[in-house]
PDB file of C-alpha atoms in Angstrom:
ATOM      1  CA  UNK A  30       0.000   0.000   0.000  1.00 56.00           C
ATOM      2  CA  UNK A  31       1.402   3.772  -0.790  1.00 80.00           C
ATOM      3  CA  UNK A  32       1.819   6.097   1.765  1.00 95.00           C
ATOM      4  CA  UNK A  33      -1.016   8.498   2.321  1.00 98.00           C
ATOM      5  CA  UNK A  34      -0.493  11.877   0.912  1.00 98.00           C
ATOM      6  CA  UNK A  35      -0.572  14.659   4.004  1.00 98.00           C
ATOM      7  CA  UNK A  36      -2.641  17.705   3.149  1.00 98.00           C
ATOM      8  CA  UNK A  37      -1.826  20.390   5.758  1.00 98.00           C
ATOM      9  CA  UNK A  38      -4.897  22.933   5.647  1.00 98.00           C
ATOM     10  CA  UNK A  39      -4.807  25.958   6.908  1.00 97.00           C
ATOM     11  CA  UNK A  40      -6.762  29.039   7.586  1.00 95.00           C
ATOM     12  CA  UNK A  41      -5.566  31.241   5.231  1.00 95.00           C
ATOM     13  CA  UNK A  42      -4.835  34.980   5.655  1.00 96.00           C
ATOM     14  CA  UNK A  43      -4.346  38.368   3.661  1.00 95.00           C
ATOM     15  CA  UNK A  44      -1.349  38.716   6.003  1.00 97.00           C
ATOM     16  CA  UNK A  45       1.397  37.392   4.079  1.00 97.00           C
ATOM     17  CA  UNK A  46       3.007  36.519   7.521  1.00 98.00           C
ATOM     18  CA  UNK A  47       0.836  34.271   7.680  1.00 98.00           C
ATOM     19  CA  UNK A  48       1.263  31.810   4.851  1.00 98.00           C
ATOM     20  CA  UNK A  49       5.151  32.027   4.650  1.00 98.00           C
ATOM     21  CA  UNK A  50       5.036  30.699   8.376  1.00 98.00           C
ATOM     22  CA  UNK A  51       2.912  27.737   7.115  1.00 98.00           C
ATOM     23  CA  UNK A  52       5.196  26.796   4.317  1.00 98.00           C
ATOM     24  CA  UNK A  53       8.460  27.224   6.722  1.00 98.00           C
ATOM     25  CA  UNK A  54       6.101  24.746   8.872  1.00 98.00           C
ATOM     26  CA  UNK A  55       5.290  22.324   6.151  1.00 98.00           C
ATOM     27  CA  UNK A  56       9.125  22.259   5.260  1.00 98.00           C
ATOM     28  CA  UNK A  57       9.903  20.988   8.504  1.00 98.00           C
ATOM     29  CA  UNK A  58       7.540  18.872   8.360  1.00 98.00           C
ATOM     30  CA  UNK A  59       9.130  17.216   5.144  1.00 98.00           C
ATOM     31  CA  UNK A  60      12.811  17.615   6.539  1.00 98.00           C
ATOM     32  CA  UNK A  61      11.929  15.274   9.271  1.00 98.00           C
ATOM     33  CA  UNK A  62       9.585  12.956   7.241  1.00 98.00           C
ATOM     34  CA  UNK A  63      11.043  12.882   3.566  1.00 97.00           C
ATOM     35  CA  UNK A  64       9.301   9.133   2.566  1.00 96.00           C
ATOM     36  CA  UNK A  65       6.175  11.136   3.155  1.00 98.00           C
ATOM     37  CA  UNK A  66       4.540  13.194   0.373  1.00 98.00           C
ATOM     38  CA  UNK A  67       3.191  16.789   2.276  1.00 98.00           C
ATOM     39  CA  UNK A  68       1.219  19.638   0.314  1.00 98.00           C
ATOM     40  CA  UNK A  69      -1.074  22.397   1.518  1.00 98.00           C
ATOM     41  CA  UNK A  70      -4.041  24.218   1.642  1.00 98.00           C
ATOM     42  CA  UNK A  71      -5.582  26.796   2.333  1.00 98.00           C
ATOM     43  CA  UNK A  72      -9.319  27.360   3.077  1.00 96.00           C
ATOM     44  CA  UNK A  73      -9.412  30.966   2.024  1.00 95.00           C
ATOM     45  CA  UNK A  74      -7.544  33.989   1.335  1.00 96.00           C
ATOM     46  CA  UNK A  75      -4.350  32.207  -0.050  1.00 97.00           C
ATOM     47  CA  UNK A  76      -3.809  29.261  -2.856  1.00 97.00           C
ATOM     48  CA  UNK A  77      -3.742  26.436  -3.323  1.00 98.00           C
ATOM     49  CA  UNK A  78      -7.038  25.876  -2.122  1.00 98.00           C
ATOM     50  CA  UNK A  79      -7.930  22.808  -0.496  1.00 98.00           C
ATOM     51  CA  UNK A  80     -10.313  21.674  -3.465  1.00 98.00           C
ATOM     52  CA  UNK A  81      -7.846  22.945  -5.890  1.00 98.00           C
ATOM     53  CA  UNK A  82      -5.076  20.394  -4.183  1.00 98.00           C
ATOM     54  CA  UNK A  83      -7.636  17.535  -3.999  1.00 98.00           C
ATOM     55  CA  UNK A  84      -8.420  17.510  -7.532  1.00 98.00           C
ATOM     56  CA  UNK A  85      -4.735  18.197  -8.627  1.00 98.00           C
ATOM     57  CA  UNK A  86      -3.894  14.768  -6.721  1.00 98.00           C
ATOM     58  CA  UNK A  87      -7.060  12.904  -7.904  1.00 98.00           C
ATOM     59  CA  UNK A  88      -5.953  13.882 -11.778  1.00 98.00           C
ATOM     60  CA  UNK A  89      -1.958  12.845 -11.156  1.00 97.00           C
ATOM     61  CA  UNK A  90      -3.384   9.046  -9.875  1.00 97.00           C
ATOM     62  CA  UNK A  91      -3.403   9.520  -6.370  1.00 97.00           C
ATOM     63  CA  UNK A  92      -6.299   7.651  -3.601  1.00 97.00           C
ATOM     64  CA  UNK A  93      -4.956   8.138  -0.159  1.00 97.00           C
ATOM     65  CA  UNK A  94      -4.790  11.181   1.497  1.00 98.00           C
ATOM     66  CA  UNK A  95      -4.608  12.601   5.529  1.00 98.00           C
ATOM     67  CA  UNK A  96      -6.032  15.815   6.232  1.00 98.00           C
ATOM     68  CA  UNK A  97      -4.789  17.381   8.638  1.00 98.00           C
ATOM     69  CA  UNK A  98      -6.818  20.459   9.934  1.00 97.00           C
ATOM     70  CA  UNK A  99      -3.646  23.023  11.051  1.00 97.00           C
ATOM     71  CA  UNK A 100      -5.873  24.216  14.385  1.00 96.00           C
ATOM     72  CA  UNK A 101      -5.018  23.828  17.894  1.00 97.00           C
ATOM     73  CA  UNK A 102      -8.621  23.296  18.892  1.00 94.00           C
ATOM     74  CA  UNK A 103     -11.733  21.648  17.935  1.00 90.00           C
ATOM     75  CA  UNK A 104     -14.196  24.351  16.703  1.00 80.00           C
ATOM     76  CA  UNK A 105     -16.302  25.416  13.879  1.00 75.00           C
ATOM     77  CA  UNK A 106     -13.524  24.880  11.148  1.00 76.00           C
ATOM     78  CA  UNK A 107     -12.327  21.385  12.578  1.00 84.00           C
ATOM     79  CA  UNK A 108     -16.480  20.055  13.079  1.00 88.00           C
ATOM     80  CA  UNK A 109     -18.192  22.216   9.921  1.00 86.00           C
ATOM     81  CA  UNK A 110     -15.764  23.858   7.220  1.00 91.00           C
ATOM     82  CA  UNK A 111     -12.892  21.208   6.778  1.00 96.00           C
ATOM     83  CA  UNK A 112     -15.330  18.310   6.825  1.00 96.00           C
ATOM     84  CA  UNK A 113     -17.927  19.992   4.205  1.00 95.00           C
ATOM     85  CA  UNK A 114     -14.795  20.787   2.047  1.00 96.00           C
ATOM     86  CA  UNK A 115     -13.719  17.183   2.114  1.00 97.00           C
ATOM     87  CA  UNK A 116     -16.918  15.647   1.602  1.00 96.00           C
ATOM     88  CA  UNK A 117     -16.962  17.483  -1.682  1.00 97.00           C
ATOM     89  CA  UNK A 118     -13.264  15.909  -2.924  1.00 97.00           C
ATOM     90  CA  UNK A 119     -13.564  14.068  -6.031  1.00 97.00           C
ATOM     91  CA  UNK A 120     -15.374  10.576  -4.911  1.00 95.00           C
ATOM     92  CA  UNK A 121     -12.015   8.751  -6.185  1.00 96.00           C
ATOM     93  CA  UNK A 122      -9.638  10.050  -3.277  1.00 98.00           C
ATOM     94  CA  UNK A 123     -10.185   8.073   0.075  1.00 97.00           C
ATOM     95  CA  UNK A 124      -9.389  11.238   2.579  1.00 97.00           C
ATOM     96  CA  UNK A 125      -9.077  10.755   6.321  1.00 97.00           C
ATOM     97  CA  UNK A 126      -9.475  13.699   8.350  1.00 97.00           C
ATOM     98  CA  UNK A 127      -6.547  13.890  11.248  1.00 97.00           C
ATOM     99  CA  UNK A 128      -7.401  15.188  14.665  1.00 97.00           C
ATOM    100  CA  UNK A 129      -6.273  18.839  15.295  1.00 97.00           C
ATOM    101  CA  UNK A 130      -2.828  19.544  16.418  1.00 98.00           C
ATOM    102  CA  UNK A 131      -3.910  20.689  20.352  1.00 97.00           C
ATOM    103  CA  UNK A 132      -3.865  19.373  23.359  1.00 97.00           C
ATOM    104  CA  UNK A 133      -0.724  17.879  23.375  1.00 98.00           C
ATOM    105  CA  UNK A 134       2.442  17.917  25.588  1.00 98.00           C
ATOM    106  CA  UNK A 135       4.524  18.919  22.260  1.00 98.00           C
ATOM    107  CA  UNK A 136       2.903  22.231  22.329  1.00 98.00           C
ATOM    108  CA  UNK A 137       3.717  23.255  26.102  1.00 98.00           C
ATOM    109  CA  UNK A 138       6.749  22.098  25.239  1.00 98.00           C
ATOM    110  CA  UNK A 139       6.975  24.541  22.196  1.00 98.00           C
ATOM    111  CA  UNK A 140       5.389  27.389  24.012  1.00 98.00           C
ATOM    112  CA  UNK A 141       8.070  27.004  26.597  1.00 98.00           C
ATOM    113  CA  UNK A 142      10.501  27.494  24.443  1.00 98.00           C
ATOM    114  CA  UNK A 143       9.537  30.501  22.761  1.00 98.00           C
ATOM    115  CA  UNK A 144       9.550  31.932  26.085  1.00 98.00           C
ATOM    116  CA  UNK A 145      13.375  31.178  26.716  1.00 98.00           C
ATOM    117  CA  UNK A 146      13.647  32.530  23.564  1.00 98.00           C
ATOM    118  CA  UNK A 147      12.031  35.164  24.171  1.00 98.00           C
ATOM    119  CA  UNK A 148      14.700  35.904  27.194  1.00 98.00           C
ATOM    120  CA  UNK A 149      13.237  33.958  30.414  1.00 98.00           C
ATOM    121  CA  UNK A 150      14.856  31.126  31.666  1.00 97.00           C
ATOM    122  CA  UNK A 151      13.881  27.918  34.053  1.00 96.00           C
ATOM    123  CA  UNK A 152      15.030  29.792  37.064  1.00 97.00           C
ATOM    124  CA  UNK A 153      12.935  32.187  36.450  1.00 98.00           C
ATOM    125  CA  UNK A 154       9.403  29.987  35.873  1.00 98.00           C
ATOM    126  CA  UNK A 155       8.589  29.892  39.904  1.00 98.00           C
ATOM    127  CA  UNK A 156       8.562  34.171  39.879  1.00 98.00           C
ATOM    128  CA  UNK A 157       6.896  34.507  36.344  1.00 98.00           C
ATOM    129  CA  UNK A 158       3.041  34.506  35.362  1.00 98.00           C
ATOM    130  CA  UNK A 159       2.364  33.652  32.155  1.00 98.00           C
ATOM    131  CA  UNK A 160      -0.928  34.503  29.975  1.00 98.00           C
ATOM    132  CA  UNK A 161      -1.678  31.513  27.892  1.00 98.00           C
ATOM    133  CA  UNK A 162      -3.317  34.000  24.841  1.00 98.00           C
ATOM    134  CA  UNK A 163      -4.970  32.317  21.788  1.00 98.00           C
ATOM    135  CA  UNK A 164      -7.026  33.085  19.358  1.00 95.00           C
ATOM    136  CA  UNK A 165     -10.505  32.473  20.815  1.00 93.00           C
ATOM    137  CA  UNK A 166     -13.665  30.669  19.949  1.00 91.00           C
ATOM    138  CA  UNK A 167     -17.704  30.522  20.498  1.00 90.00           C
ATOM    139  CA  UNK A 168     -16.735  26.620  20.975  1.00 92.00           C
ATOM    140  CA  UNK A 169     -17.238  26.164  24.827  1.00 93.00           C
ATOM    141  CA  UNK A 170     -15.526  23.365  24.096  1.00 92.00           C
ATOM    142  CA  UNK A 171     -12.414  25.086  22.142  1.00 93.00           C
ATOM    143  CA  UNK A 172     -12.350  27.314  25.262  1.00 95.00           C
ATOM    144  CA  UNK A 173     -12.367  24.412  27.971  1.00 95.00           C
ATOM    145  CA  UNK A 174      -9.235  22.919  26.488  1.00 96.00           C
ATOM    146  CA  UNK A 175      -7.712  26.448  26.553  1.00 97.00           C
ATOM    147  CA  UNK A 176      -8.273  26.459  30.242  1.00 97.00           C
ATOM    148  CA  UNK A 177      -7.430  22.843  31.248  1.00 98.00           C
ATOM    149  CA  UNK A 178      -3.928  23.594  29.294  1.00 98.00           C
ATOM    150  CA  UNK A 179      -3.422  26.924  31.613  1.00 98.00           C
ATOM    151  CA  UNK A 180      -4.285  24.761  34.501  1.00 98.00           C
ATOM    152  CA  UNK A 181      -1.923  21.966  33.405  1.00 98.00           C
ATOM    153  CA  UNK A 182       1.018  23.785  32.673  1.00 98.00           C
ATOM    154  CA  UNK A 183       0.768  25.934  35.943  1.00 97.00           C
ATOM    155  CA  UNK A 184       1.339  22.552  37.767  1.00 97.00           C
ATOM    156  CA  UNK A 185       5.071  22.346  35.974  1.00 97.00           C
ATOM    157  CA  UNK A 186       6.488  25.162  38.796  1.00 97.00           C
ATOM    158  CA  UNK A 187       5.475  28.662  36.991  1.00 98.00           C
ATOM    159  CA  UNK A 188       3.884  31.291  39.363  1.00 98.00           C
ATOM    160  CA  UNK A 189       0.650  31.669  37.750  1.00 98.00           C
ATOM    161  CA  UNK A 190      -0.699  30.864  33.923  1.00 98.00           C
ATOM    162  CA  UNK A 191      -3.694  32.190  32.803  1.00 98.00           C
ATOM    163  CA  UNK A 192      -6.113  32.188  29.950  1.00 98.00           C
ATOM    164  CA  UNK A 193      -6.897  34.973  27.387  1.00 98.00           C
ATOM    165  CA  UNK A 194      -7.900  35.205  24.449  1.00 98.00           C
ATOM    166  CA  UNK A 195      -8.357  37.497  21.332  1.00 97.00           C
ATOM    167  CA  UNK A 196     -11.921  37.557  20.195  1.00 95.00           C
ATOM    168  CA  UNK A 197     -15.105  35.836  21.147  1.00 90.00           C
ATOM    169  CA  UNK A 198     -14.602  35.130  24.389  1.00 91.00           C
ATOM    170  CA  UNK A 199     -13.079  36.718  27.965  1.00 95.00           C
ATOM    171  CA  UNK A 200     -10.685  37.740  29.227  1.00 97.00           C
ATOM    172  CA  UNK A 201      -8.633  39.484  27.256  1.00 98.00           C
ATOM    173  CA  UNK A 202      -4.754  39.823  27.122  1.00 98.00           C
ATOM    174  CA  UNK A 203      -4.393  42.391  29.012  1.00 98.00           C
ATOM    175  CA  UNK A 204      -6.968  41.638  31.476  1.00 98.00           C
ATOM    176  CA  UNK A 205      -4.935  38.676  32.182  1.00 98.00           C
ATOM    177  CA  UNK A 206      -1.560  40.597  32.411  1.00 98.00           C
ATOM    178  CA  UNK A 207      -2.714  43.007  34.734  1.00 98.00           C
ATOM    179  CA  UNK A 208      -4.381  40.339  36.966  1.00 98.00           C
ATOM    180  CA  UNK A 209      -0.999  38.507  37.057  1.00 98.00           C
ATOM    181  CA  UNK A 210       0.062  41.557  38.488  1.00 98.00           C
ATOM    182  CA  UNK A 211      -2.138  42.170  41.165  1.00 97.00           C
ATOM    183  CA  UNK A 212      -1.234  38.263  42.018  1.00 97.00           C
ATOM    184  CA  UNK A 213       2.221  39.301  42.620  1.00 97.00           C
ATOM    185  CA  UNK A 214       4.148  37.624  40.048  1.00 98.00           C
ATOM    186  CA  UNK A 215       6.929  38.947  40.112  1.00 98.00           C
ATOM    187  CA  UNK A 216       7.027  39.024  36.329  1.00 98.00           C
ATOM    188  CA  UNK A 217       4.618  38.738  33.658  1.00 98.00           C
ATOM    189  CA  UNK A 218       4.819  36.889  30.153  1.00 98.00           C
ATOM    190  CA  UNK A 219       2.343  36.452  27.284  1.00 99.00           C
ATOM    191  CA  UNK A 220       2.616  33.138  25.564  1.00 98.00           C
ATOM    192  CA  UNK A 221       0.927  33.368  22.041  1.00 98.00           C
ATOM    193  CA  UNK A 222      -0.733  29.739  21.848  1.00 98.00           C
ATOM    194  CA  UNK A 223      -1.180  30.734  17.604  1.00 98.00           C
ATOM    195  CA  UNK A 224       0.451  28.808  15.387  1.00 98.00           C
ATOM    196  CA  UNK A 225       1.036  31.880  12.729  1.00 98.00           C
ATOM    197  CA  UNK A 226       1.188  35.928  12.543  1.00 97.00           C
ATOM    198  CA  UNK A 227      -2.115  37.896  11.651  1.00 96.00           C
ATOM    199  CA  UNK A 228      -4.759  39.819  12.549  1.00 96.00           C
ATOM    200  CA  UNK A 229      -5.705  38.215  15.965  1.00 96.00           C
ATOM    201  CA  UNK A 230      -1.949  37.601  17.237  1.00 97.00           C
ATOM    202  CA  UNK A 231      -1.322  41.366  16.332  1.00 98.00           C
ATOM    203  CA  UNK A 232      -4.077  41.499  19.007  1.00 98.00           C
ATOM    204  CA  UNK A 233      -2.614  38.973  21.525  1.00 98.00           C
ATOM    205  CA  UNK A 234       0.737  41.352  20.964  1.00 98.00           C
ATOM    206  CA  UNK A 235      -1.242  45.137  21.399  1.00 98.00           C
ATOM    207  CA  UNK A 236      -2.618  43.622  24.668  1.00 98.00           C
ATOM    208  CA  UNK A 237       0.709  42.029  25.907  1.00 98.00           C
ATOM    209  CA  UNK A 238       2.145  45.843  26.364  1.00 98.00           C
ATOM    210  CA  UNK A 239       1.935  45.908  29.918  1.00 97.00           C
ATOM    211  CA  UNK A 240       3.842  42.141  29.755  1.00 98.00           C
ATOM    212  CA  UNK A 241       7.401  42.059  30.765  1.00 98.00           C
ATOM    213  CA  UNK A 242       8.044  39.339  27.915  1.00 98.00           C
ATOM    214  CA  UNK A 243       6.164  38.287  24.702  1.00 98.00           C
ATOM    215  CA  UNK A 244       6.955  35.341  23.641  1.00 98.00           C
ATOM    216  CA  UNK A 245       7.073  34.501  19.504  1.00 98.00           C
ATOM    217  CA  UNK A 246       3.887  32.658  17.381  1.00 98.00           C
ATOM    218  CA  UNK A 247       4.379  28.710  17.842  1.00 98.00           C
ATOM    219  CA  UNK A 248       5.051  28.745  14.407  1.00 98.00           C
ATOM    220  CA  UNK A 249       7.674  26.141  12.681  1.00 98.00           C
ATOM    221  CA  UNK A 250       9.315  25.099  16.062  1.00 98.00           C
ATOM    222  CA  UNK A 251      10.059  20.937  15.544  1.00 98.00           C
ATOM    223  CA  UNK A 252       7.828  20.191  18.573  1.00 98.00           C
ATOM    224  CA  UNK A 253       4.889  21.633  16.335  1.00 98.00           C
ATOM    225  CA  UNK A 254       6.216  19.732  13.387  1.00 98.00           C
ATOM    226  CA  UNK A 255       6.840  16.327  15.394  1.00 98.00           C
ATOM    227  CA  UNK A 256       2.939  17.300  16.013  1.00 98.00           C
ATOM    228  CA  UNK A 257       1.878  16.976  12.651  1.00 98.00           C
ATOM    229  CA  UNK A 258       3.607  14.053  12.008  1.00 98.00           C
ATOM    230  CA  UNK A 259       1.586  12.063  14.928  1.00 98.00           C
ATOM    231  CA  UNK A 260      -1.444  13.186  13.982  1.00 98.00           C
ATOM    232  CA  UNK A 261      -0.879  11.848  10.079  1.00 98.00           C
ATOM    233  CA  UNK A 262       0.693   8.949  11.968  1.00 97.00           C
ATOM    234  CA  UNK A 263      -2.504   7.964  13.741  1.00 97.00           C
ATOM    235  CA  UNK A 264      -4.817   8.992  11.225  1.00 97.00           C
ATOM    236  CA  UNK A 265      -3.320   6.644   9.101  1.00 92.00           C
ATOM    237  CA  UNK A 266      -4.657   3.492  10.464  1.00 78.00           C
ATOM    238  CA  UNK A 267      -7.590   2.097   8.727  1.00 59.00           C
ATOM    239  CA  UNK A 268     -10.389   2.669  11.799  1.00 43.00           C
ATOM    240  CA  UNK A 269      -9.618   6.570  11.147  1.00 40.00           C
ATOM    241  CA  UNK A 270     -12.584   8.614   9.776  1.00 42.00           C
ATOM    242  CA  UNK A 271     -13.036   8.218   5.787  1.00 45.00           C
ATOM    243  CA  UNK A 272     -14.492  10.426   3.557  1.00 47.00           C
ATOM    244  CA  UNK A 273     -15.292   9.071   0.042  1.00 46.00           C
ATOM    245  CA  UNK A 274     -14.765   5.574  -1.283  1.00 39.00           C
TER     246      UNK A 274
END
């Protein structure tokens, strides 16, 4: 049997930022992985598109492909848009949809170290809040996970971590910085948990002013990448999800 194509979609932007941090992602991806075919797409703003890929692979011969949503939580384009988009592949490709990238120890693990790059270090997690600042979501359920990873990663010695988020739901950034403050941490940090530059993590950055550090986008770091790769890896199995015949 040939290895399963992996389609990477993504959002999509009019931010250029945001689709050369993809394809920096997506080349890691392949560095680590090269017996593995990768392309992308993107649901709007920036091509390919995801139906433009799909047909380009179902005209050069190919019938196995992972999708793999590029989201860090379940919510409206992991349940509605990337589904409906798939459904609608030419009937010839045999698509399995991938889980999303989040929760997953990888990404604390990637957060933490765009804080130390950023300029903290591990002696300085037990005197540092940090604001755990994504994107947001109407999902109660995308917002749950947001706060059970705050909770988690406070447990690993930092002084406080704390939600926030950039649209849709509360608190904000920095809401969250300034109650950091008033906990006494001695210093306070803002965490990005956005896997590319735009609109909403220009937000996350505006409201991280009062922040002693702001840490970079997730971005291309190799724990995101080694992400990916488990998610294709598991989706791969034949009791995944398939869409078409």
């Amino acid at each position: 049997m040939s290895t399963p194509v992996l389609l990477v979609i993504a959002h999509g932007s009019r931010d250029p930022r945001h689709a050369a941090t993809v394809h920096a992602l997506v080349r890691r991806v392949r560095a680590l992985r090269p017996d593995v075919r990768v392309e992308t797409g993107f649901l709007d703003f920036n091509v390919p598109s995801v139906p433009g890929v799909l047909e380009s692979l179902e005209t050069e011969g190919v019938r196995d492909v992972v999708a793999l949503p590029l989201l860090l939580t379940r919510a409206f384009h992991a349940k509605s848009d990337i589904p409906a988009v798939l459904a609608a592949a030419p009937p010839r490709l045999r698509i399995r949809q991938a889980e999303v990238l989040g929760p997953s120890p990888l990404l604390v693990s990637a957060l933490e170290r765009r804080l130390y790059e950023a300029g903290l270090t591990p002696a300085d997690k037990s005197s540092t809040g940090v604001v755990l600042a994504s994107a947001g979501s109407s999902d109660p359920e995308a917002i749950a996970v947001i706060a059970e990873i705050a909770r988690e990663w406070r447990h690993t010695g930092w002084c406080a971590v704390r939600p926030a988020f950039a649209s849709a739901s509360l608190p904000r950034t920095e809401d969250a910085v300034r109650r950091l403050r008033e906990l006494g941490c001695a210093r306070v940090a803002v965490a990005p948990y956005v896997l590319a530059p735009g609109f909403l993590p220009d937000r996350i950055a505006r409201g991280a002013a009062g922040a002693d550090v702001l840490a970079d986008v997730l971005g291309p770091a190799p724990e995101v990448a080694r992400v990916l790769l488990e998610r294709y890896d598991a989706a791969r199995v034949p009791v995944a999800l398939v869409v078409g015949a």
